[in-house]
């Protein structure tokens, strides 16, 4: 079985502060990990995936297989980062996309 | 650039009524799925399809039915609505169901069952 856990339902930081959204997973094979974001009144969209090893809107995420984690980080949060963030997992060989519970990030001015 | 289109955006049903949530994609995607989004529970998979004529159950399939007669369309049917089905429903599609592929989502349908 595959499972994704986001321990923080709500996260509030001030503009310019670093932010880290935690994601832990359980999966017996090789996972594909993603972060999706949902801005207010917009549809869910892909933010980044671990295989790309890219930085999107200043966010990065590193897959740590030892700790089974895929935390999302940004060194300096901006107000426009306020949104709901979902960590998601699927298997390399094909399996359903499983989402975590989501973390609502609020960046205060 | 339609992408994934869901209709309706809002719906109120009485307990026991049935209805169909529509989902269409114009990207020739192989894989389509339905999720429900509930506070504190994230998105949970209801049903999915890996191609026309092929469907399978997800995590929370009870009370829902799907079919996939064409590549483009993947309707979700509520057979007899219950208050527990009050939720926001999202349809998603992706090019395939393997590998690190991006899922594209519809705008959602907010359903209230009274």
CSV table of C-alpha atoms in Angstrom, one decimal:
chain,number,residue,atom,x,y,z
A,1,UNK,CA,0.0,0.0,0.0
A,2,UNK,CA,1.2,3.5,-0.6
A,3,UNK,CA,0.6,6.4,1.7
A,4,UNK,CA,1.5,10.1,1.9
A,5,UNK,CA,1.5,12.0,5.1
A,6,UNK,CA,1.6,15.8,5.5
A,7,UNK,CA,1.8,16.4,9.3
A,8,UNK,CA,1.0,20.1,9.2
A,9,UNK,CA,-2.6,21.1,8.1
A,10,UNK,CA,-1.9,24.8,8.6
A,11,UNK,CA,1.4,26.7,8.3
A,12,UNK,CA,1.8,30.4,8.7
A,13,UNK,CA,5.0,32.4,8.1
A,14,UNK,CA,6.0,36.0,7.5
A,15,UNK,CA,7.1,37.3,4.2
A,16,UNK,CA,10.8,36.8,3.6
A,17,UNK,CA,11.0,34.0,6.1
A,18,UNK,CA,12.1,30.5,5.1
A,19,UNK,CA,9.3,27.9,4.7
A,20,UNK,CA,9.4,24.1,4.8
A,21,UNK,CA,6.3,22.0,4.1
A,22,UNK,CA,6.8,18.4,5.3
A,23,UNK,CA,5.9,15.3,3.4
A,24,UNK,CA,6.6,11.7,4.4
A,25,UNK,CA,5.6,8.6,2.4
A,26,UNK,CA,5.5,4.9,2.5
A,27,UNK,CA,5.9,2.8,-0.6
A,28,UNK,CA,7.6,-0.5,-1.1
A,29,UNK,CA,9.0,0.2,-4.6
A,30,UNK,CA,10.6,3.2,-6.3
A,31,UNK,CA,8.3,6.2,-5.9
A,32,UNK,CA,7.6,9.1,-8.1
A,33,UNK,CA,7.0,12.1,-5.9
A,34,UNK,CA,5.2,15.4,-6.7
A,35,UNK,CA,4.1,18.6,-5.2
A,36,UNK,CA,0.8,20.1,-6.4
A,37,UNK,CA,-0.5,23.5,-5.5
A,38,UNK,CA,-3.9,25.0,-5.4
A,39,UNK,CA,-4.2,28.8,-5.3
A,40,UNK,CA,-7.4,30.4,-4.2
A,41,UNK,CA,-10.2,29.8,-6.8
A,42,UNK,CA,-7.8,28.0,-9.2
A,43,UNK,CA,-7.5,24.4,-10.2
A,44,UNK,CA,-4.9,22.1,-8.8
A,45,UNK,CA,-1.6,22.3,-10.7
A,46,UNK,CA,1.8,20.6,-10.7
A,47,UNK,CA,4.4,22.6,-8.9
A,48,UNK,CA,7.4,20.3,-9.2
A,49,UNK,CA,8.4,16.6,-9.4
A,50,UNK,CA,11.5,15.0,-7.9
A,51,UNK,CA,12.7,13.5,-11.1
A,52,UNK,CA,13.1,16.9,-12.7
A,53,UNK,CA,15.3,18.3,-9.9
A,54,UNK,CA,14.3,21.8,-10.7
A,55,UNK,CA,13.4,24.9,-8.8
A,56,UNK,CA,9.9,26.3,-9.5
A,57,UNK,CA,8.9,29.7,-8.2
A,58,UNK,CA,11.9,29.4,-5.8
A,59,UNK,CA,10.7,26.1,-4.4
A,60,UNK,CA,12.8,23.0,-4.2
A,61,UNK,CA,12.2,19.5,-2.9
A,62,UNK,CA,14.7,16.7,-2.3
A,63,UNK,CA,13.7,13.1,-2.2
A,64,UNK,CA,15.3,11.4,0.9
A,65,UNK,CA,14.8,7.7,0.5
A,66,UNK,CA,16.4,6.9,3.8
A,67,UNK,CA,13.9,9.1,5.7
A,68,UNK,CA,11.2,8.5,3.1
A,69,UNK,CA,10.6,12.2,2.9
A,70,UNK,CA,10.1,14.8,0.2
A,71,UNK,CA,9.9,18.1,2.0
A,72,UNK,CA,9.2,21.3,0.0
A,73,UNK,CA,11.4,24.3,0.8
A,74,UNK,CA,11.7,28.0,-0.1
A,75,UNK,CA,14.3,30.3,1.4
A,76,UNK,CA,12.2,33.5,1.3
A,77,UNK,CA,8.5,33.2,1.3
A,78,UNK,CA,6.3,35.6,-0.7
A,79,UNK,CA,2.7,36.6,-0.1
A,80,UNK,CA,1.7,35.0,-3.5
A,81,UNK,CA,2.9,31.7,-2.2
A,82,UNK,CA,-0.2,31.5,0.0
A,83,UNK,CA,-2.0,28.4,-1.2
A,84,UNK,CA,-2.9,24.8,-0.4
A,85,UNK,CA,0.0,22.4,-1.1
A,86,UNK,CA,-0.4,18.7,-1.7
A,87,UNK,CA,2.4,16.1,-1.8
A,88,UNK,CA,1.6,13.1,-4.0
A,89,UNK,CA,3.1,9.8,-4.9
A,90,UNK,CA,2.9,7.2,-7.7
A,91,UNK,CA,4.9,4.2,-8.6
A,92,UNK,CA,7.5,4.2,-11.4
A,93,UNK,CA,5.8,1.2,-13.0
A,94,UNK,CA,2.4,2.6,-12.8
A,95,UNK,CA,0.1,3.1,-9.9
A,96,UNK,CA,-2.6,5.5,-8.8
A,97,UNK,CA,-1.6,9.0,-7.8
A,98,UNK,CA,-2.0,9.2,-4.0
A,99,UNK,CA,-2.2,12.5,-2.2
A,100,UNK,CA,-1.4,13.7,1.3
A,101,UNK,CA,-3.9,15.6,3.4
A,102,UNK,CA,-2.6,18.9,2.2
A,103,UNK,CA,-1.0,21.9,4.0
A,104,UNK,CA,-2.6,25.3,3.9
A,105,UNK,CA,0.3,27.9,3.7
A,106,UNK,CA,-0.3,31.5,4.6
A,107,UNK,CA,2.4,34.1,4.1
A,108,UNK,CA,1.7,37.2,6.1
A,109,UNK,CA,2.9,40.6,5.1
B,1,UNK,CA,-6.7,25.5,-24.5
B,2,UNK,CA,-9.6,23.8,-22.7
B,3,UNK,CA,-7.6,21.0,-21.0
B,4,UNK,CA,-9.9,19.2,-18.5
B,5,UNK,CA,-13.5,20.5,-18.3
B,6,UNK,CA,-15.9,19.7,-15.6
B,7,UNK,CA,-19.6,20.4,-15.4
B,8,UNK,CA,-21.5,21.6,-13.5
B,9,UNK,CA,-19.4,23.8,-11.2
B,10,UNK,CA,-22.0,23.7,-8.4
B,11,UNK,CA,-24.8,21.3,-7.6
B,12,UNK,CA,-27.3,20.8,-4.8
B,13,UNK,CA,-29.0,17.4,-4.6
B,14,UNK,CA,-31.6,16.0,-2.3
B,15,UNK,CA,-30.8,12.7,-0.5
B,16,UNK,CA,-31.7,9.8,-2.8
B,17,UNK,CA,-31.4,11.7,-6.1
B,18,UNK,CA,-29.0,10.6,-8.8
B,19,UNK,CA,-26.9,12.7,-11.1
B,20,UNK,CA,-23.9,12.6,-13.4
B,21,UNK,CA,-20.8,14.8,-13.1
B,22,UNK,CA,-19.3,15.4,-16.5
B,23,UNK,CA,-15.6,15.4,-17.3
B,24,UNK,CA,-14.0,15.9,-20.7
B,25,UNK,CA,-10.4,16.3,-21.8
B,26,UNK,CA,-9.1,17.4,-25.2
B,27,UNK,CA,-5.4,16.3,-24.8
B,28,UNK,CA,-5.9,12.7,-26.0
B,29,UNK,CA,-4.8,11.5,-22.5
B,30,UNK,CA,-4.9,7.8,-21.8
B,31,UNK,CA,-5.4,8.1,-18.0
B,32,UNK,CA,-8.4,9.7,-16.3
B,33,UNK,CA,-9.5,9.7,-12.7
B,34,UNK,CA,-11.9,11.2,-10.2
B,35,UNK,CA,-11.1,12.4,-6.7
B,36,UNK,CA,-13.0,13.9,-3.9
B,37,UNK,CA,-11.6,16.6,-1.7
B,38,UNK,CA,-12.6,16.9,1.9
B,39,UNK,CA,-11.1,19.1,4.6
B,40,UNK,CA,-8.2,17.4,6.4
B,41,UNK,CA,-8.4,14.3,4.2
B,42,UNK,CA,-6.7,15.6,1.0
B,43,UNK,CA,-7.8,14.1,-2.3
B,44,UNK,CA,-9.0,10.6,-2.3
B,45,UNK,CA,-9.3,8.5,-5.5
B,46,UNK,CA,-12.8,7.4,-6.4
B,47,UNK,CA,-12.4,5.6,-9.7
B,48,UNK,CA,-9.9,5.7,-12.5
B,49,UNK,CA,-9.4,4.6,-16.1
B,50,UNK,CA,-6.3,3.6,-18.0
B,51,UNK,CA,-8.0,3.8,-21.4
B,52,UNK,CA,-11.4,3.6,-23.2
B,53,UNK,CA,-13.4,0.7,-22.0
B,54,UNK,CA,-11.3,0.1,-18.9
B,55,UNK,CA,-12.2,1.4,-15.4
B,56,UNK,CA,-11.2,0.4,-11.9
B,57,UNK,CA,-12.0,1.3,-8.4
B,58,UNK,CA,-9.9,3.6,-6.3
B,59,UNK,CA,-9.9,4.2,-2.5
B,60,UNK,CA,-13.5,5.3,-2.0
B,61,UNK,CA,-15.7,3.9,-4.8
B,62,UNK,CA,-18.9,3.1,-2.9
B,63,UNK,CA,-21.9,5.0,-4.1
B,64,UNK,CA,-20.2,6.0,-7.4
B,65,UNK,CA,-20.2,4.5,-10.9
B,66,UNK,CA,-18.1,5.4,-14.0
B,67,UNK,CA,-17.7,4.4,-17.6
B,68,UNK,CA,-15.2,5.3,-20.3
B,69,UNK,CA,-16.7,4.8,-23.7
B,70,UNK,CA,-14.4,7.4,-25.4
B,71,UNK,CA,-10.9,8.6,-24.7
B,72,UNK,CA,-12.2,12.1,-24.1
B,73,UNK,CA,-15.1,11.6,-21.6
B,74,UNK,CA,-15.1,10.1,-18.1
B,75,UNK,CA,-18.5,10.8,-16.4
B,76,UNK,CA,-19.0,10.1,-12.7
B,77,UNK,CA,-22.5,8.9,-11.6
B,78,UNK,CA,-23.9,9.2,-8.1
B,79,UNK,CA,-26.4,6.5,-7.9
B,80,UNK,CA,-28.4,7.6,-4.8
B,81,UNK,CA,-26.9,10.7,-3.2
B,82,UNK,CA,-26.2,10.8,0.5
B,83,UNK,CA,-25.1,13.7,2.7
B,84,UNK,CA,-21.7,11.9,3.1
B,85,UNK,CA,-21.1,12.6,-0.6
B,86,UNK,CA,-21.1,16.3,0.0
B,87,UNK,CA,-17.7,17.3,-1.2
B,88,UNK,CA,-15.6,18.9,-4.0
B,89,UNK,CA,-15.0,16.6,-6.9
B,90,UNK,CA,-12.0,16.8,-9.2
B,91,UNK,CA,-11.5,15.1,-12.5
B,92,UNK,CA,-7.9,14.6,-13.7
B,93,UNK,CA,-6.1,13.3,-16.7
B,94,UNK,CA,-2.6,12.4,-17.7
B,95,UNK,CA,-0.8,11.2,-20.8
B,96,UNK,CA,-0.1,7.8,-19.3
B,97,UNK,CA,-0.5,6.1,-15.9
B,98,UNK,CA,3.2,5.2,-15.6
B,99,UNK,CA,6.3,7.2,-14.8
B,100,UNK,CA,6.6,10.8,-13.7
B,101,UNK,CA,3.8,12.3,-15.7
B,102,UNK,CA,1.9,15.4,-14.9
B,103,UNK,CA,-1.8,15.2,-14.0
B,104,UNK,CA,-4.0,17.9,-15.2
B,105,UNK,CA,-7.1,18.8,-13.2
B,106,UNK,CA,-10.5,20.3,-13.9
B,107,UNK,CA,-11.8,23.2,-11.9
B,108,UNK,CA,-13.9,21.0,-9.6
B,109,UNK,CA,-17.6,20.5,-8.9
B,110,UNK,CA,-18.8,21.5,-5.5
B,111,UNK,CA,-21.6,19.2,-4.6
B,112,UNK,CA,-24.0,19.6,-1.6
B,113,UNK,CA,-26.4,16.8,-0.6
B,114,UNK,CA,-29.2,17.9,1.7
